[in-house]
Amino acid sequence: MADESLFDFLHMEIVSHIYREQQSSKEEMDNKDRAVCVSVLESMGFRVGQGLIERLTRDSPSFKDELDVMKFVCKDFWTKVFKRQIDNLRTNHQGTYVLQDNTFSLLTQLSNGKQYLDQAPKYLAFSCGIVRGALSNLGLDSVVTAEVSVMPSCKFQVVVQKL
Amino acid sequence: MADESLFDFLHMEIVSHIYREQQSSKEEMDNKDRAVCVSVLESMGFRVGQGLIERLTRDSPSFKDELDVMKFVCKDFWTKVFKRQIDNLRTNHQGTYVLQDNTFSLLTQLSNGKQYLDQAPKYLAFSCGIVRGALSNLGLDSVVTAEVSVMPSCKFQVVVQKL
C-alpha cells in the first residue's frame, strides 16, 4: 500500500512544484509554459525509465524483436512501475503501438470520470518519459504520447523511430 | 526491488532538478542558495509525510503518548517508507529524540564511507521533511535535522516543540 503511495505522493509534489515554478512570475500560463513543464517532467521520467529498465533486464534474456520488447514493457515493466499489466496492446506492425491501461495508477487518485479531464496531461508527462527512457535503453528510439478520454483509463501511443 | 528503485530514482531526479534550477543563473551556489534548495525539498517531503501517515494510521489505535508516537514512526512508518526499522532510538525524555539508521536507504546507492560526505545533506532534506510531516499529522510540531558521519549511516534528530 504505502509503497505505491510514496511514489504517488512524490509524483504529485513534483508535478505541482514544476507547474508552480513555471507560473511563479506570471498571471496565467500559456501553451508555451505548459510545454516547458511537460518537457521537464518528461525528461525526468526518461532518466528514471532508463535506470529502472537497466535493473529489471539485468537477468533477462535478450529480446528477439521489437514486438518482444514491447511485450516485456507491457507486462514486466508495467507491473513493476505501475502495479498492473497493460490491458490491451495493439500495433499496426509498422512501429506504432497503442498500450491501453484501463486503471492507470497515477490517475486513480485523481478522478473517476470526465471531471478534471483537462488536468490529466500534467500527470502523464512523467510516465511518457518513463516509457521512452525504458525503450531507449532497450535500443528503441521512440516518441511516446498519452491520451485520456475517461479517467482513470489511459492510452499510451508509442511510435518507434526508424533510422 | 524495482519498487524501491522507482522512488529512489525519482528522488535523485528531484534533488538534481532543484539544485540545477537554483544554480541555473549563477556560477556557483552560495550558502543561501543551498538553503533555498534544502527548504524546497524539505517542504515537498513534509507534504508527502503528511499524506503517508494519514493512510498508515487509518486503522491504528490512538497513541498513548509522545514516545508511543515516536516508536510508531521508528517501526511501522520507517519500514513502509525506507524499507527497514530504525536501528536505535534515544531520547532525553524532554522532547529530543535521536533516530539512528545504520543503512539509510537513500544513501546506500550513493556511497559507502567518507567519500561524497559533503553531498549527503542534499539527499536528506526530503527525508527530514517526511518525518516532520508525519509527526505534524500526529499532533507533534517538531524540528527535524539529519547528520551523517559515515555513509550510509544517518542520525535524525527530532526536537518536539512544546507549546
XYZ file of C-alpha atoms in Angstrom:
326
model
C 0.000 0.000 0.000
C 2.356 2.710 1.208
C 4.985 1.671 -1.325
C 2.809 2.897 -4.111
C 1.645 5.904 -2.151
C 5.198 7.043 -1.557
C 5.803 7.236 -5.282
C 2.320 8.613 -5.950
C 2.651 11.388 -3.389
C 6.137 12.287 -4.529
C 4.970 12.368 -8.130
C 2.118 14.731 -7.219
C 4.535 17.011 -5.399
C 6.879 17.188 -8.347
C 4.116 17.962 -10.778
C 2.831 20.774 -8.626
C 6.333 22.088 -7.931
C 7.220 22.257 -11.607
C 3.977 23.966 -12.571
C 4.276 26.391 -9.681
C 7.810 27.431 -10.506
C 6.910 27.961 -14.146
C 3.904 30.039 -13.223
C 5.550 31.982 -10.415
C 6.253 35.133 -12.381
C 3.032 35.249 -14.393
C -0.671 35.761 -14.058
C -1.613 32.837 -16.209
C 0.253 30.105 -18.034
C 0.172 29.991 -21.797
C 0.710 26.959 -24.000
C 4.423 27.576 -24.169
C 4.721 27.481 -20.379
C 2.749 24.281 -20.266
C 5.021 22.776 -22.878
C 8.060 23.641 -20.739
C 6.542 21.882 -17.724
C 5.643 18.819 -19.737
C 9.132 18.687 -21.159
C 10.815 18.978 -17.744
C 8.635 16.194 -16.352
C 9.141 14.082 -19.429
C 12.908 14.226 -19.199
C 12.858 13.386 -15.505
C 10.762 10.354 -16.409
C 13.164 9.486 -19.210
C 16.103 9.155 -16.831
C 14.048 7.250 -14.266
C 12.876 4.865 -17.006
C 16.449 4.281 -18.120
C 17.541 3.461 -14.584
C 14.627 1.147 -13.906
C 14.876 -0.896 -17.081
C 18.575 -1.392 -16.542
C 17.905 -3.105 -13.244
C 14.890 -5.013 -14.491
C 16.583 -6.538 -17.516
C 19.807 -7.418 -15.758
C 18.914 -11.097 -15.684
C 16.611 -11.196 -18.684
C 17.498 -12.996 -21.881
C 17.834 -10.743 -24.898
C 14.783 -9.872 -26.940
C 14.128 -11.362 -30.329
C 12.395 -8.397 -31.946
C 10.634 -5.076 -31.398
C 7.318 -6.700 -30.509
C 9.087 -8.819 -27.932
C 10.477 -5.660 -26.327
C 7.028 -4.061 -26.286
C 5.512 -7.132 -24.650
C 8.148 -7.004 -21.945
C 7.341 -3.343 -21.312
C 3.597 -4.086 -21.156
C 3.988 -6.980 -18.736
C 7.078 -6.994 -16.535
C 7.984 -3.337 -16.688
C 4.431 -2.049 -16.276
C 3.818 -4.359 -13.338
C 6.930 -3.141 -11.533
C 6.281 0.531 -12.163
C 2.507 0.869 -12.287
C 1.480 -2.248 -10.307
C -0.519 -3.885 -13.091
C -0.184 -5.126 -16.646
C -1.274 -3.220 -19.708
C -4.830 -4.310 -20.548
C -4.507 -4.126 -24.280
C -1.610 -3.818 -26.720
C -2.258 -3.020 -30.363
C 0.127 -2.452 -33.214
C -0.004 -1.691 -36.918
C 3.172 -3.784 -37.348
C 4.903 -0.703 -38.694
C 6.329 0.642 -35.498
C 3.225 2.165 -33.910
C 1.925 0.662 -30.688
C -1.051 1.579 -28.541
C -0.874 0.496 -24.905
C -4.139 0.757 -23.047
C -4.276 0.768 -19.264
C -7.862 0.824 -18.009
C -6.939 1.757 -14.445
C -3.783 3.807 -14.707
C -2.277 4.087 -11.249
C -1.319 7.759 -11.400
C -4.860 8.756 -12.373
C -6.886 6.635 -9.955
C -6.368 9.076 -7.090
C -7.344 11.967 -9.262
C -10.746 11.260 -10.700
C -13.111 8.642 -11.918
C -14.910 10.015 -14.941
C -14.761 13.084 -17.099
C -14.237 15.659 -14.388
C -10.722 17.141 -14.268
C -10.014 15.683 -17.682
C -8.173 18.878 -18.574
C -5.736 18.228 -15.718
C -4.768 14.764 -16.927
C -1.850 15.729 -19.217
C 0.081 17.103 -16.228
C 0.041 13.694 -14.635
C 1.020 11.753 -17.734
C 4.156 13.545 -18.917
C 6.422 11.859 -16.410
C 5.050 8.428 -17.325
C 5.503 9.043 -21.043
C 9.123 9.811 -20.231
C 9.493 6.618 -18.216
C 8.310 4.561 -21.188
C 10.526 6.423 -23.635
C 13.545 6.023 -21.328
C 12.959 2.304 -20.914
C 12.600 1.758 -24.668
C 15.645 3.880 -25.351
C 17.810 1.665 -23.160
C 16.438 -1.358 -24.977
C 17.610 0.124 -28.260
C 14.386 1.699 -29.487
C 14.171 5.420 -30.153
C 10.552 6.451 -29.829
C 8.004 9.199 -29.408
C 5.552 8.486 -26.604
C 2.309 10.365 -26.071
C -0.675 9.724 -23.848
C -4.377 10.274 -24.260
C -7.228 10.072 -21.803
C -10.896 10.050 -22.690
C -12.357 8.857 -19.398
C -10.269 8.674 -16.227
C -8.623 6.593 -14.878
C -8.228 4.871 -18.237
C -5.305 5.897 -20.391
C -3.844 5.110 -23.812
C -0.137 5.459 -24.495
C 0.923 5.706 -28.096
C 4.467 4.664 -28.917
C 5.867 5.471 -32.341
C 9.223 3.800 -32.860
C 11.577 5.974 -34.879
C 13.222 4.099 -37.709
C 16.759 5.017 -38.632
C 13.299 -4.446 -5.934
C 12.039 -2.019 -8.555
C 9.514 -0.622 -6.085
C 12.275 0.920 -4.088
C 14.237 1.910 -7.163
C 11.291 3.804 -8.591
C 11.191 6.051 -5.554
C 14.994 6.199 -5.307
C 15.441 7.233 -8.927
C 12.652 9.769 -8.739
C 14.128 11.204 -5.553
C 17.540 11.570 -7.236
C 15.951 13.338 -10.176
C 14.155 15.810 -7.966
C 17.231 16.622 -5.972
C 19.245 17.284 -9.086
C 16.412 19.247 -10.706
C 16.018 21.533 -7.710
C 19.743 22.176 -7.398
C 20.058 22.736 -11.136
C 17.260 25.271 -11.294
C 18.646 27.166 -8.338
C 22.091 27.260 -9.864
C 20.980 27.977 -13.421
C 21.684 31.695 -13.345
C 24.912 31.610 -11.346
C 28.493 30.495 -11.489
C 28.492 28.938 -8.088
C 25.947 28.380 -5.363
C 26.379 30.156 -2.050
C 25.002 29.071 1.298
C 21.790 30.983 0.754
C 21.104 29.118 -2.494
C 21.748 25.833 -0.784
C 19.357 26.788 1.982
C 16.658 27.506 -0.604
C 17.115 24.057 -2.169
C 17.020 22.325 1.178
C 13.891 24.198 2.114
C 12.104 23.336 -1.151
C 12.960 19.653 -0.738
C 12.030 19.719 2.912
C 8.574 21.098 2.246
C 7.950 18.567 -0.516
C 8.854 15.870 1.991
C 6.605 17.459 4.584
C 3.525 17.097 2.407
C 4.463 13.567 1.353
C 4.941 12.612 5.008
C 1.532 14.024 5.887
C -0.127 12.013 3.136
C 1.650 8.793 4.009
C 0.985 8.867 7.730
C -2.667 9.568 7.112
C -3.002 6.320 5.211
C -0.806 4.337 7.540
C -2.624 5.261 10.720
C -6.116 4.868 9.301
C -6.632 1.615 11.158
C -4.250 2.187 14.051
C -5.409 2.693 17.589
C -4.591 6.088 19.020
C -1.249 6.687 20.661
C -0.877 6.963 24.381
C 1.970 9.482 24.492
C 4.771 11.164 22.584
C 7.162 8.231 22.968
C 4.493 5.917 21.611
C 4.217 8.115 18.517
C 7.994 8.088 18.063
C 8.106 4.310 18.333
C 5.447 4.014 15.653
C 7.477 6.295 13.380
C 10.648 4.263 14.017
C 9.000 0.925 13.318
C 5.924 0.936 11.111
C 6.432 4.232 9.328
C 10.156 3.743 8.707
C 9.580 0.240 7.381
C 6.985 1.432 4.891
C 8.976 4.397 3.674
C 12.598 3.361 4.000
C 12.214 -0.456 3.962
C 13.731 -1.098 7.381
C 13.314 -0.171 11.032
C 15.336 2.440 12.838
C 18.306 0.704 14.475
C 18.439 2.827 17.555
C 16.117 5.344 19.213
C 17.352 7.552 22.031
C 15.635 10.281 23.948
C 16.399 12.675 26.779
C 12.733 12.409 27.821
C 12.392 16.133 27.295
C 11.262 16.139 23.710
C 14.524 15.390 21.928
C 14.874 12.131 20.036
C 17.750 10.710 18.041
C 16.835 8.114 15.431
C 19.764 6.195 14.050
C 19.528 4.269 10.790
C 22.748 2.377 10.047
C 21.866 1.678 6.427
C 19.741 4.563 5.306
C 18.106 3.606 2.015
C 18.580 6.927 0.222
C 22.305 6.902 0.941
C 23.170 3.286 0.133
C 23.282 3.955 -3.604
C 25.466 6.962 -3.082
C 28.486 5.883 -1.140
C 29.853 3.572 1.451
C 32.321 5.508 3.573
C 33.506 9.032 3.889
C 33.711 9.893 0.216
C 30.996 12.292 -1.017
C 30.145 13.107 2.591
C 29.710 16.750 1.599
C 26.936 15.695 -0.798
C 24.879 13.930 1.862
C 22.767 16.903 3.059
C 21.183 17.187 -0.410
C 19.816 13.700 -0.077
C 18.498 14.081 3.453
C 16.380 17.223 3.259
C 13.425 15.462 1.688
C 13.539 12.724 4.339
C 13.695 15.234 7.188
C 10.550 16.748 5.721
C 8.845 13.370 5.536
C 9.474 12.801 9.242
C 8.351 16.288 10.197
C 5.180 15.923 8.086
C 4.316 12.576 9.641
C 4.819 13.891 13.173
C 2.855 17.013 12.405
C -0.191 14.980 11.383
C 0.151 13.001 14.590
C -0.073 16.231 16.555
C 3.620 16.904 17.174
C 5.244 20.083 15.927
C 8.938 19.410 15.525
C 12.258 20.431 14.053
C 13.989 17.575 12.254
C 17.632 17.606 11.210
C 19.936 14.904 9.914
C 23.593 14.197 10.384
C 25.935 11.776 8.655
C 29.392 10.872 9.818
C 29.975 7.754 7.723
C 27.655 6.803 4.879
C 25.248 5.084 4.582
C 24.588 5.546 8.275
C 22.471 8.506 9.324
C 21.156 10.108 12.504
C 17.930 12.069 12.542
C 17.407 14.441 15.402
C 13.829 15.326 16.261
C 13.153 18.164 18.656
C 9.496 18.360 19.582
C 8.313 21.939 20.000
C 6.361 22.484 23.172
C 3.526 24.976 23.127
